[in-house]
Coordinates of C-alpha atoms in Angstrom, one line a residue:
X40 CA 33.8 7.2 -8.4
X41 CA 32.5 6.4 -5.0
X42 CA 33.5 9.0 -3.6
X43 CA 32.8 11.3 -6.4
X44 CA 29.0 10.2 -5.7
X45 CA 28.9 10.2 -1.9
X46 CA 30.5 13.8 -1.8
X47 CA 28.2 15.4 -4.5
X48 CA 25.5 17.7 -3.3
X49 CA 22.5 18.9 -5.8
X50 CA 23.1 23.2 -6.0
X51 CA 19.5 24.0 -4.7
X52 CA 17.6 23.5 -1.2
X53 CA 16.8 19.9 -0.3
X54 CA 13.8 21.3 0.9
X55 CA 12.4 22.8 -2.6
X56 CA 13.6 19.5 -4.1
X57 CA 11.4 17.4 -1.5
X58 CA 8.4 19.7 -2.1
X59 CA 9.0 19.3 -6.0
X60 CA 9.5 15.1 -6.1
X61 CA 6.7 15.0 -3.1
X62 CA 4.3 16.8 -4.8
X63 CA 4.0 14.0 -7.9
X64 CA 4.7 11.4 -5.7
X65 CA 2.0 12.2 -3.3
X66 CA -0.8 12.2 -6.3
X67 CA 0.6 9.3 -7.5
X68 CA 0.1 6.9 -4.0
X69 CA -2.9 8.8 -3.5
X70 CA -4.1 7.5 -6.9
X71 CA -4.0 3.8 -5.7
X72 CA -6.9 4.3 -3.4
X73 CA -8.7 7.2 -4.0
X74 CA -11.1 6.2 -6.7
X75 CA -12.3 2.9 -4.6
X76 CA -15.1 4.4 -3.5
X77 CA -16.1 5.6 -6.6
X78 CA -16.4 2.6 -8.4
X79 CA -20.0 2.1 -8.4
X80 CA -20.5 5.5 -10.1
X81 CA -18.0 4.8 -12.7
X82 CA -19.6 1.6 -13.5
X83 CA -23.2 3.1 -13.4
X84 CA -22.0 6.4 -15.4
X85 CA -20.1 3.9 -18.4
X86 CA -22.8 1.5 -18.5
X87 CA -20.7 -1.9 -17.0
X88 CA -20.8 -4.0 -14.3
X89 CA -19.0 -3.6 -10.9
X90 CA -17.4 -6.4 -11.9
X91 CA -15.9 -4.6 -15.0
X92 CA -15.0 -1.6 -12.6
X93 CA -12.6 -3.3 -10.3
X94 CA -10.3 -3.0 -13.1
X95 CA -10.1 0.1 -13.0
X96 CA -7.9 -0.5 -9.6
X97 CA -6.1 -3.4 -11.3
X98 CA -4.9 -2.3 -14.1
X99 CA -3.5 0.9 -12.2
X100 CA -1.4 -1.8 -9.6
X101 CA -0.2 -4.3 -12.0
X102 CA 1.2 -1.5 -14.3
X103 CA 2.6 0.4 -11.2
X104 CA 4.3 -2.9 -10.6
X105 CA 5.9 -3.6 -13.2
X106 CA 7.5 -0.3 -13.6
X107 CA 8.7 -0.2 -10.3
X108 CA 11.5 -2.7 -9.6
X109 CA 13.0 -0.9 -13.1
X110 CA 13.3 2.6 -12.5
X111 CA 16.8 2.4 -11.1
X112 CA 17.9 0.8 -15.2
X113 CA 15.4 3.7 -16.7
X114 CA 17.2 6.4 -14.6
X115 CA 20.4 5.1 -15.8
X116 CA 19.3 4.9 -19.5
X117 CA 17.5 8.0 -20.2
X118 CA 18.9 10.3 -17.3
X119 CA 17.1 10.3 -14.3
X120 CA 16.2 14.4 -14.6
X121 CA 14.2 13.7 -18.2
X122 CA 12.8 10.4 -16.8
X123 CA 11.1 11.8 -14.0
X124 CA 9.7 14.7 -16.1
X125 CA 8.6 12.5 -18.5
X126 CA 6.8 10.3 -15.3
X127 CA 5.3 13.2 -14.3
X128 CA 3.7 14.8 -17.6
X129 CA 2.7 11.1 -18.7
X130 CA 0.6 10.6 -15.3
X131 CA -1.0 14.3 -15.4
X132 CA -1.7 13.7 -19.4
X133 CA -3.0 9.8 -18.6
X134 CA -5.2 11.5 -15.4
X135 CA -7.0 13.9 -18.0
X136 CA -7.9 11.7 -20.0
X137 CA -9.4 9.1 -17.1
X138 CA -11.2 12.0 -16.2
X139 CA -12.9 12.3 -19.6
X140 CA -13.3 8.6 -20.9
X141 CA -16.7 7.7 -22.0
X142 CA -16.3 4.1 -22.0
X143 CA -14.9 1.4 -19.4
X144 CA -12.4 0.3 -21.9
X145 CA -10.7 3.5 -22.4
X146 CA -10.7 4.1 -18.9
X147 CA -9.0 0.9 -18.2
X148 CA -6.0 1.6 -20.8
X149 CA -5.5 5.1 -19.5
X150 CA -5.5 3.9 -16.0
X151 CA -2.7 1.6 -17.2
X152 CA -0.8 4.4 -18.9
X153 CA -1.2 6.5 -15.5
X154 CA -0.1 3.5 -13.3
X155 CA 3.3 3.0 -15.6
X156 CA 4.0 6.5 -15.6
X157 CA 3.3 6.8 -11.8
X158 CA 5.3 3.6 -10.6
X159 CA 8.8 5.5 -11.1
X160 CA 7.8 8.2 -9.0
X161 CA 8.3 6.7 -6.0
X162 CA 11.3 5.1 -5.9
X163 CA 12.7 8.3 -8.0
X164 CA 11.5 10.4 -5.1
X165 CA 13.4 8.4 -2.5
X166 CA 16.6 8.1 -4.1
X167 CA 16.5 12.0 -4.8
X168 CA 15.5 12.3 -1.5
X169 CA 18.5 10.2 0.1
X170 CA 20.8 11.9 -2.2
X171 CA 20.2 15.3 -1.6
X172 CA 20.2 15.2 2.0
X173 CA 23.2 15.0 4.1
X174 CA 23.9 12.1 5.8
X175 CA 23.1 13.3 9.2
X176 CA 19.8 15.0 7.7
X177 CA 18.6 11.9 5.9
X178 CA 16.1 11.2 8.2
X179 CA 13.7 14.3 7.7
X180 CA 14.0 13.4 4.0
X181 CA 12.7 10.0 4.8
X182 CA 9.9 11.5 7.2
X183 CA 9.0 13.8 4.0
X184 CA 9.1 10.8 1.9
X185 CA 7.0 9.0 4.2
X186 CA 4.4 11.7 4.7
X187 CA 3.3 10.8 0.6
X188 CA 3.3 7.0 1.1
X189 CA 1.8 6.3 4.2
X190 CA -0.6 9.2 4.8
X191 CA -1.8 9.3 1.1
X192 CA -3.4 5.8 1.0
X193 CA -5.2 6.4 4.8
X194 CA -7.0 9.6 3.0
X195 CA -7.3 8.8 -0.3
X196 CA -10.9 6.7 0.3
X197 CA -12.2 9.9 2.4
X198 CA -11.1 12.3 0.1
X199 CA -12.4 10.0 -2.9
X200 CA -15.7 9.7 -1.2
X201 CA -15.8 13.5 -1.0
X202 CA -15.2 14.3 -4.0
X203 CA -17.6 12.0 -5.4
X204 CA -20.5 13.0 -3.3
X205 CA -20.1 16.8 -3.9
X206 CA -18.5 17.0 -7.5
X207 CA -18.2 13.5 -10.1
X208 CA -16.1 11.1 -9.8
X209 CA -14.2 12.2 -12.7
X210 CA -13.5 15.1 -10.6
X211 CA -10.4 12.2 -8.4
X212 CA -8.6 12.8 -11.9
X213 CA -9.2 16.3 -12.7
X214 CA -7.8 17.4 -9.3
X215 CA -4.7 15.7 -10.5
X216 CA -4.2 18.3 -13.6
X217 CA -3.1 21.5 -11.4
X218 CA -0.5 19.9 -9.2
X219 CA 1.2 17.8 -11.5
X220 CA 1.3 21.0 -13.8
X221 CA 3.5 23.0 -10.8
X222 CA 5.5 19.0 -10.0
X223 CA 6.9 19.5 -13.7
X224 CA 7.9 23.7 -13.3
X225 CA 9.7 22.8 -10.0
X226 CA 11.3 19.9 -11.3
X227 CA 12.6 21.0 -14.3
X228 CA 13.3 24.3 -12.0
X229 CA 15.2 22.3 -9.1
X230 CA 16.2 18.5 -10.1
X231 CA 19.6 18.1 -11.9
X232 CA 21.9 14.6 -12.4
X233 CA 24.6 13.4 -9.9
X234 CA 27.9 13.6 -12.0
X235 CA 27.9 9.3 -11.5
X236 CA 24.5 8.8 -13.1
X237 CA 26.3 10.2 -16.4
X238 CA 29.4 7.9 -16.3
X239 CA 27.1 5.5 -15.7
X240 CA 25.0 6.4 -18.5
X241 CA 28.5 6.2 -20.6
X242 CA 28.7 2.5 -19.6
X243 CA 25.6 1.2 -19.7
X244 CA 24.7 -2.0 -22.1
X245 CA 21.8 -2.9 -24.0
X246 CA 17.8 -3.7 -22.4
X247 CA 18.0 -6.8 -20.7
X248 CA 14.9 -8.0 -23.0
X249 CA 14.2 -11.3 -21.2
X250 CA 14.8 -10.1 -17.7
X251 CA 11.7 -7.8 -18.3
X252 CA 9.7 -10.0 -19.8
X253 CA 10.0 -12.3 -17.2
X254 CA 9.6 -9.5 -14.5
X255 CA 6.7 -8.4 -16.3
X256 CA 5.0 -11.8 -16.2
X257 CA 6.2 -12.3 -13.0
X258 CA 4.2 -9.1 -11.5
X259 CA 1.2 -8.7 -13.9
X260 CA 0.4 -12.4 -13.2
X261 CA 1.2 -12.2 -9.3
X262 CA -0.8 -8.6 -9.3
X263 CA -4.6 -10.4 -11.1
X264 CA -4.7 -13.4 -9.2
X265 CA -4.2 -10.9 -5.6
X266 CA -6.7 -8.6 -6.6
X267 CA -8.8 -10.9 -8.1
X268 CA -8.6 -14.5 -6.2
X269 CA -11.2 -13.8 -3.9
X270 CA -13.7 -12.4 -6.3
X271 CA -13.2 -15.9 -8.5
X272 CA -12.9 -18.0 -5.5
X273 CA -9.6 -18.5 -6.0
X274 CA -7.6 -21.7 -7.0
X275 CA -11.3 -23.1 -8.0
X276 CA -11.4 -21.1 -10.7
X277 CA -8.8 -22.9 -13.6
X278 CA -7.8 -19.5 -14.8
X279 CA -6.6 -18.5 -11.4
X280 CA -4.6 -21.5 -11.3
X281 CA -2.9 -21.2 -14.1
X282 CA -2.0 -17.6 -13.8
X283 CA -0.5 -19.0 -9.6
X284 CA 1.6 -21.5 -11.5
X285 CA 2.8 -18.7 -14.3
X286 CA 3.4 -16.7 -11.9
X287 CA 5.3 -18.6 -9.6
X288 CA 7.4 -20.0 -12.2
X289 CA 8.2 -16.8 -14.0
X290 CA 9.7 -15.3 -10.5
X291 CA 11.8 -18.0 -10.2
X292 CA 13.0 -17.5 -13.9
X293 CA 13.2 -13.8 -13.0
X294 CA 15.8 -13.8 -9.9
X295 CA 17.9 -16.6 -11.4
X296 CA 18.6 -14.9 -14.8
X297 CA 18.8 -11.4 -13.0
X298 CA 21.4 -12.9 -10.6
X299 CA 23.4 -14.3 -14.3
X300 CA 22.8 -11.6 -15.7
X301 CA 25.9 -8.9 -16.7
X302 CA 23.6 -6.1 -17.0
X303 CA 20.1 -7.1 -15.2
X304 CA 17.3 -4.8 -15.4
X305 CA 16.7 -5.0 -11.6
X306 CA 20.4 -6.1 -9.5
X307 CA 19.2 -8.3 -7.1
X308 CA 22.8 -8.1 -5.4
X309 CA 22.2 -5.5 -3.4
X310 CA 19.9 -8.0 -1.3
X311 CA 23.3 -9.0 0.0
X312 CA 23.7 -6.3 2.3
X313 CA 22.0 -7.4 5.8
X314 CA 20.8 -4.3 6.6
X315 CA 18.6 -3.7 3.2
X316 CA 17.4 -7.4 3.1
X317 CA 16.1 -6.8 6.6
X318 CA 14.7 -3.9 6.1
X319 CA 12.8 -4.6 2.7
X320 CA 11.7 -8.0 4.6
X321 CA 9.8 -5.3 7.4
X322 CA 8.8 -3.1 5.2
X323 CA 6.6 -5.7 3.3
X324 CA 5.2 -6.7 6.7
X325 CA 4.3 -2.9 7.2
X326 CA 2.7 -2.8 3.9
X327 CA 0.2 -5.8 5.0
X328 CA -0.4 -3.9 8.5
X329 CA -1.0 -0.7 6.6
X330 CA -2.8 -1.6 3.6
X331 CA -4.7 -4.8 5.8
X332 CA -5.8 -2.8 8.4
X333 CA -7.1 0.4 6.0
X334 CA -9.3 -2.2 4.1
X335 CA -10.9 -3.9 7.4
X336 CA -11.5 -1.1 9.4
X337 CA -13.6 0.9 7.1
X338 CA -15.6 -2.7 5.8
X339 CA -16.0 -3.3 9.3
X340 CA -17.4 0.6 10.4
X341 CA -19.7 0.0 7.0
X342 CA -21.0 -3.3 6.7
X343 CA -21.4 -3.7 10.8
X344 CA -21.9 -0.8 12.0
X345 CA -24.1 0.9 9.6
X346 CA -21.6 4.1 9.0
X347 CA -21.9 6.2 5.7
X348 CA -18.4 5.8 3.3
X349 CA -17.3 9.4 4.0
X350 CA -17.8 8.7 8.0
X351 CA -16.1 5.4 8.1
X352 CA -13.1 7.3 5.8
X353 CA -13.1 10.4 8.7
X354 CA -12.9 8.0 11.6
X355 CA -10.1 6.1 9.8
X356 CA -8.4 9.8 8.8
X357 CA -6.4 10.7 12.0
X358 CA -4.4 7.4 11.6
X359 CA -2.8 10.1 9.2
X360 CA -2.4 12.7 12.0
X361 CA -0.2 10.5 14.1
X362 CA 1.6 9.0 11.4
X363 CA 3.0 13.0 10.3
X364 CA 3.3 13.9 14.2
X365 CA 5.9 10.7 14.7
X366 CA 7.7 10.7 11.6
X367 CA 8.7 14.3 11.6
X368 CA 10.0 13.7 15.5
X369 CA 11.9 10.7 14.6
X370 CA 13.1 12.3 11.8
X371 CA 14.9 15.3 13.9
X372 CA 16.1 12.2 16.3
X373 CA 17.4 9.7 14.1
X374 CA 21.1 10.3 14.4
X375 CA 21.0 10.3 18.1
X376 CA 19.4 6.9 19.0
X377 CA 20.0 4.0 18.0
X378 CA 17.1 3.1 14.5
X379 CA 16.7 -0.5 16.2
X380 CA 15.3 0.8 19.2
X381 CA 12.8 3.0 17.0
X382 CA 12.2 0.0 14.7
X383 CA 11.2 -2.1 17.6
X384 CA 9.2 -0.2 19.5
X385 CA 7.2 0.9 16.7
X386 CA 6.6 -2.9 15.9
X387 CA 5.5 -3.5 19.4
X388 CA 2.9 -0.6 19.4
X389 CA 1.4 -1.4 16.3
X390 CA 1.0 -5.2 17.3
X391 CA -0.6 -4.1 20.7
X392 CA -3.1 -1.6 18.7
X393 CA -3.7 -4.3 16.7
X394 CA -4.5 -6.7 19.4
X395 CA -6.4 -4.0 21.1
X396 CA -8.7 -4.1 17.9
X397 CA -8.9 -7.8 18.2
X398 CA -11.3 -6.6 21.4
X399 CA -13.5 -4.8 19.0
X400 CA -17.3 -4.8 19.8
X401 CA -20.4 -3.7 18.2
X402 CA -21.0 -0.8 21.3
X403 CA -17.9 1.2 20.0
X404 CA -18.5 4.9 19.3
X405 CA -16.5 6.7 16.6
X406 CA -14.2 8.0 19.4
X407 CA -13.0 4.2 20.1
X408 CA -12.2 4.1 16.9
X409 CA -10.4 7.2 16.2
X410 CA -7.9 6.9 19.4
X411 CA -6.2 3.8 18.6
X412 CA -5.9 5.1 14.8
X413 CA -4.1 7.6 15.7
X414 CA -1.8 5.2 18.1
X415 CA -1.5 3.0 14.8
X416 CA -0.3 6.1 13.3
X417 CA 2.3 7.1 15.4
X418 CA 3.8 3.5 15.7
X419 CA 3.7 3.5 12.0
X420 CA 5.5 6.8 11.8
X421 CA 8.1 5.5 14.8
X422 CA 9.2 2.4 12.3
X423 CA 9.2 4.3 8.5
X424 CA 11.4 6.7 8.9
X425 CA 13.9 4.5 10.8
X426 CA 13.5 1.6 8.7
X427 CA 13.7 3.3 5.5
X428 CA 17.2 5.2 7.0
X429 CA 19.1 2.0 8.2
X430 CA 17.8 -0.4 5.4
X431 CA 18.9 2.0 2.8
X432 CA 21.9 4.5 4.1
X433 CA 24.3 2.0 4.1
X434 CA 24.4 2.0 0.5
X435 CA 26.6 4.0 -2.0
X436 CA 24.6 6.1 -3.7
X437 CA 25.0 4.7 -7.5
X438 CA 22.6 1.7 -5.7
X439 CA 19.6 3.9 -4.2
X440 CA 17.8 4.0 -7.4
X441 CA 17.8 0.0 -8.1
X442 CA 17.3 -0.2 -4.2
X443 CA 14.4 2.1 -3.7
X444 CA 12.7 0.4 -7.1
X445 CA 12.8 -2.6 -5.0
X446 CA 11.8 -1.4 -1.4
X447 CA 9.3 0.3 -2.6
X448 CA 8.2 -2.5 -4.8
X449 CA 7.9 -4.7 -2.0
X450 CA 5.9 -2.3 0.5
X451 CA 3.3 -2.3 -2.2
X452 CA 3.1 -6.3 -3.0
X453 CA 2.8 -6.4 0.6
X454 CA 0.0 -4.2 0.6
X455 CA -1.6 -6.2 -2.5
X456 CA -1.1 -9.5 -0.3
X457 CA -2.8 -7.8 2.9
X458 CA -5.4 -6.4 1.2
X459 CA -6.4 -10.1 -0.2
X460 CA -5.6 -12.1 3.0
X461 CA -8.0 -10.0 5.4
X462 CA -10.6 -10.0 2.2
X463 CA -10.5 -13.6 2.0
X464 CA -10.2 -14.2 5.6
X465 CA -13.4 -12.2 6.4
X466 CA -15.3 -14.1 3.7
X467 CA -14.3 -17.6 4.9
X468 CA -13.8 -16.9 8.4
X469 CA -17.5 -15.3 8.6
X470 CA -18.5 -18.8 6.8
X471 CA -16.8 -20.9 9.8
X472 CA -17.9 -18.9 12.4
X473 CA -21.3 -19.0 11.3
X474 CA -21.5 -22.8 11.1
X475 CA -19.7 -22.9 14.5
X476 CA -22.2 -20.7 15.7
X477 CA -25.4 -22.4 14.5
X478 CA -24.2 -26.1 15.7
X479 CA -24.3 -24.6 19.0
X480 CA -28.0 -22.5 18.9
X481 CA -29.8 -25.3 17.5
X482 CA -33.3 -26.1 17.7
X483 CA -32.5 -27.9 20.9
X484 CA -30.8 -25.0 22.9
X485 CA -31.9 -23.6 26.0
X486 CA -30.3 -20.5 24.9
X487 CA -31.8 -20.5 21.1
X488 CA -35.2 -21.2 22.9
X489 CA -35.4 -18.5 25.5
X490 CA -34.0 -16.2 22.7
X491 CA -36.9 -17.1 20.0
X492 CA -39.6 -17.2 22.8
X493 CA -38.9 -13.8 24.0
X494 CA -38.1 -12.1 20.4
X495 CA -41.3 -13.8 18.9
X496 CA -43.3 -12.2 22.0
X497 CA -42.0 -8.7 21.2
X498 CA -42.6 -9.1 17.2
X499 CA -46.4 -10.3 18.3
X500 CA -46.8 -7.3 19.6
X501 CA -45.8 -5.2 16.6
X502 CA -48.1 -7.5 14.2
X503 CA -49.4 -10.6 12.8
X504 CA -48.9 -13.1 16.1
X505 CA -48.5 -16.1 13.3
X506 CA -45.6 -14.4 11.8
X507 CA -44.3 -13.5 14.9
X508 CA -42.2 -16.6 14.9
X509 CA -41.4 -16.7 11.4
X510 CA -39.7 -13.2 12.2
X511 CA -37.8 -14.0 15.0
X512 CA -35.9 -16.7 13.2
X513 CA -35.3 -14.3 10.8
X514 CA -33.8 -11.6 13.0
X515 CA -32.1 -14.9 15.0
X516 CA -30.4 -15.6 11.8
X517 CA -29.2 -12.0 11.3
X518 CA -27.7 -11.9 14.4
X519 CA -26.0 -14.8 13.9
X520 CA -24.3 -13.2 10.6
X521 CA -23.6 -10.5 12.4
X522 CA -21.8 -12.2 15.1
X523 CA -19.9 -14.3 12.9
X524 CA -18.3 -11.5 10.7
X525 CA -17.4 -9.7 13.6
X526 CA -15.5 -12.6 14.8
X527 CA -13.8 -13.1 11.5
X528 CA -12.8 -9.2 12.1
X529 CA -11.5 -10.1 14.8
X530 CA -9.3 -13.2 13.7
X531 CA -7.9 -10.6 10.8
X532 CA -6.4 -8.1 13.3
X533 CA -4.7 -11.2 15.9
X534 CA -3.1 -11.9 12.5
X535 CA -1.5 -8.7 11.8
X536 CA -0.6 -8.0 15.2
X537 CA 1.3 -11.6 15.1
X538 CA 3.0 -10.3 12.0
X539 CA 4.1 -7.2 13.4
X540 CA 5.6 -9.2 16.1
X541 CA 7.3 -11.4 13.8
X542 CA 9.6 -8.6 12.6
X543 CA 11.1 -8.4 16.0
X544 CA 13.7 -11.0 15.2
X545 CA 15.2 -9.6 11.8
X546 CA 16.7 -6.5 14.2
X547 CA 19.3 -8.6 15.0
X548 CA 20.2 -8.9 11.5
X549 CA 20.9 -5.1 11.2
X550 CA 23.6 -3.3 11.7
X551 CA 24.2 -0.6 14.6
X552 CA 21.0 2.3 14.0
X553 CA 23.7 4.9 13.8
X554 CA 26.0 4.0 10.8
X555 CA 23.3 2.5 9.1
X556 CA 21.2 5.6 9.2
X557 CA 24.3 7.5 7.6
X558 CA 25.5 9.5 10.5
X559 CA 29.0 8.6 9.6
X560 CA 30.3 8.6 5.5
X561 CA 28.9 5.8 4.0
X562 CA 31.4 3.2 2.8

């Protein structure tokens, strides 16, 4: 049967069957970010609160995540062909109807629809992807695979903010409606079902009911209290709590009963192979670089540096440009050096980019910003092609659904987990900094003296002399906010270059590049 699998190739192009999985999978990631700029409008057009709005992004991630980790089991049950249609004409039916709500509330449930039927579509794509390849052409799939998930969330804000200005923001779903019209024609055209997915079909068993449950509590818990712990001040708030402790002890529930279980919903055994557990390890660390560093930058260029959404989104944009520019090169060179090498120096540029960020100041132009985004970028392209090739091509191919529901399921809790460390950080870390900063320019400083003697001079001149002084504290006290948040910027990006250094190690886990990456038959 192994062999069966391994040696089956699908009868049409890989390269018409990339454009027709990438196509839906691309709207789908793109979906995750592009209607955070549009919040506001949503909440002013529906009559609710911002508050209300945000879950409009929650909803979308918690679904997404549930659905994920699954889609191997769903593939297996319904047939992987009439699953992925069904994905597909779900999350261009669910995006029409976003598009048209007229009330928060139906916007939510839609959003929730769209985010379950979206979720499969990544790992679906992948394992498609790694099958129809060949071995020694596995890594251009990847570097097509990872042209949808890491360049779609680095443009979705600019191209939300776009649309938004020029159109409505119901215009981030409509655009949905075309695209995932012609994903359906050329996947019902070009997809078809390895001979093993039927004999496994044949022997599958009944729904492991309490394995989803639990991985369902597990995720929709884990997925609130990251997108919302900062907003509710986290483990002050009792719900937040709770929802931690739920949430922690449902996961625990989850991998035990999974690892007992004769049919689980989500086989956590194929963790035992070195080269995935590694790999899914990094690629979670990648998804707090990417996700981290695409909320801060844009926050920072905004809230510091007085730059419109739509600017902030075009200086962050070329990140893109060097992600597609390395991943198609490492693609073509996959087979002939060794992944590791790839893997590592990618890990090491992003770290230094990072750390070059740490150096930020508030004299940068928009060229300082758009340089070292583009050097993120091609680090980021050096390390997901290879990464995705050596942590998965080692397996038989009756595992790359299960495993690509979980890879990809981890890349995007890591992204959830980045984007509410750096939020939190900033907020706390601009509140230390600021009290650091204002025990040391009291009213007793040299420094704090000279600095309101020669500001109140200048604001006498510009008006009421009495108020002159009243005035300079004031624009004292702004620069001291100022200061401090740019400091806490600062703190964030040391972090995630530290992380990206922490991945160094788990190379030595993995197996030779070469064999993992599939340049020789798998076993």
């Amino acid at each position: 049967m192994a062999h069966e699998a391994e040696a089956w190739r699908p009868t049409h192009s890989p390269w018409l069957i990339a454009l027709a999985v990438m196509l839906a999978t691309f709207l789908e990631v793109l979906d995750t970010s592009v209607a955070n700029v549009a919040l506001p409008y949503m909440a002013g057009n529906l009559s609710s609160t911002l508050d209300e709005a945000t879950w409009v992004l929650t909803s979308y991630l918690v679904a997404n995540a549930v659905v994920l980790p699954m889609t191997g089991w769903l593939s297996v049950r319904f047939g992987r062909k009439r699953f992925l249609l069904a994905c597909v004409a779900v999350f261009t039916l669910a995006s029409a109807i976003c598009g048209a709500a007229t009330s928060m509330g139906a916007l939510v449930f839609w959003r929730v629809v769209q985010g379950a039927a979206g979720g499969a579509l990544q790992p679906l794509s992948q394992a498609i992807l790694m099958e129809s390849f060949p071995p020694e052409k596995r890594g251009v799939g990847m570097a097509i695979f990872g042209l949808g998930v890491v360049v779609a969330p680095i443009i979705g804000p600019t191209l939300g903010g776009w649309i938004t200005d020029n159109y409505s923001w119901r215009w981030i779903f409509y655009v949905n409606l075309p695209f995932g019209a012609l994903a359906m024609l050329l996947c019902h055209a070009l997809i078809e079902d390895p001979p093993y997915l039927a004999k496994a079909r044949a022997k599958a068993q009944g729904m492991d009911y309490m394995g989803f449950a639990l991985m369902a509590l597990w995720l929709a818990t884990l997925q609130i209290v990251l997108d919302k712990g900062q907003q509710e001040d986290w483990f002050e708030t009792p719900w937040i709590l709770w929802f931690s402790i739920v949430s922690g002890l449902s996961m625990l529930a989850f991998v035990l009963w999974e690892l007992r279980a004769k049919a689980p919903i989500v086989d956590l055994r194929v963790l035992k192979d070195r080269n995935f557990a590694s790999g899914t390890f990094m690629m979670t660390i990648l998804g707090v670089v990417l996700y981290g560093s695409v909320a801060l930058l844009p926050l920072f260029l905004q809230s510091l540096m007085s730059y419109s959404a739509l600017d902030s989104g075009l200086a962050i944009s070329p990140r893109g440009v060097g992600a597609v520019m390395a991943m198609m090169l490492v693609g073509k060179m996959i087979g002939r050096i060794d992944s590791r090498v790839f893997i590592g120096c990618g890990f090491t540029g992003l770290a230094l980019v990072c750390f070059h960020f740490a150096g930020i100041n508030l004299d940068i132009s928009m060229t300082d910003i758009i340089a070292p985004n583009v050097a993120m970028g091609l680090a980021m392209g050096i390390i997901f092609v290879p990464l995705t090739t050596t942590a998965m091509g080692g397996l038989r191919n009756e595992q790359m659904g299960n495993a690509s529901g979980i890879f990809n399921l981890m890349r995007n809790l890591g992204g959830s987990i980045g984007i509410s460390v750096v939020m939190t950080l900033i907020s706390r870390g601009t509140q230390s900094h600021q009290s650091e900063l204002a025990r040391n320019l009291n009213a007793t400083s040299p420094m704090f003296q000279r600095y309101l003697h020669d500001i109140s001079a200048y604001m006498s001149q510009l008006g009421d002399p009495v108020a002159a002084k009243q005035k300079a504290l004031a624009v004292l006290q702004a620069m001291l906010a100022q200061q401090a948040s740019m400091m806490a910027y600062i703190d964030n990006f040391r972090l995630l270059g530290v992380l990206c250094l922490c991945c160094l190690p788990g190379l030595a886990l993995m197996r030779a590049g070469r064999k993992a990456a599939g340049d020789v038959p798998m076993h």
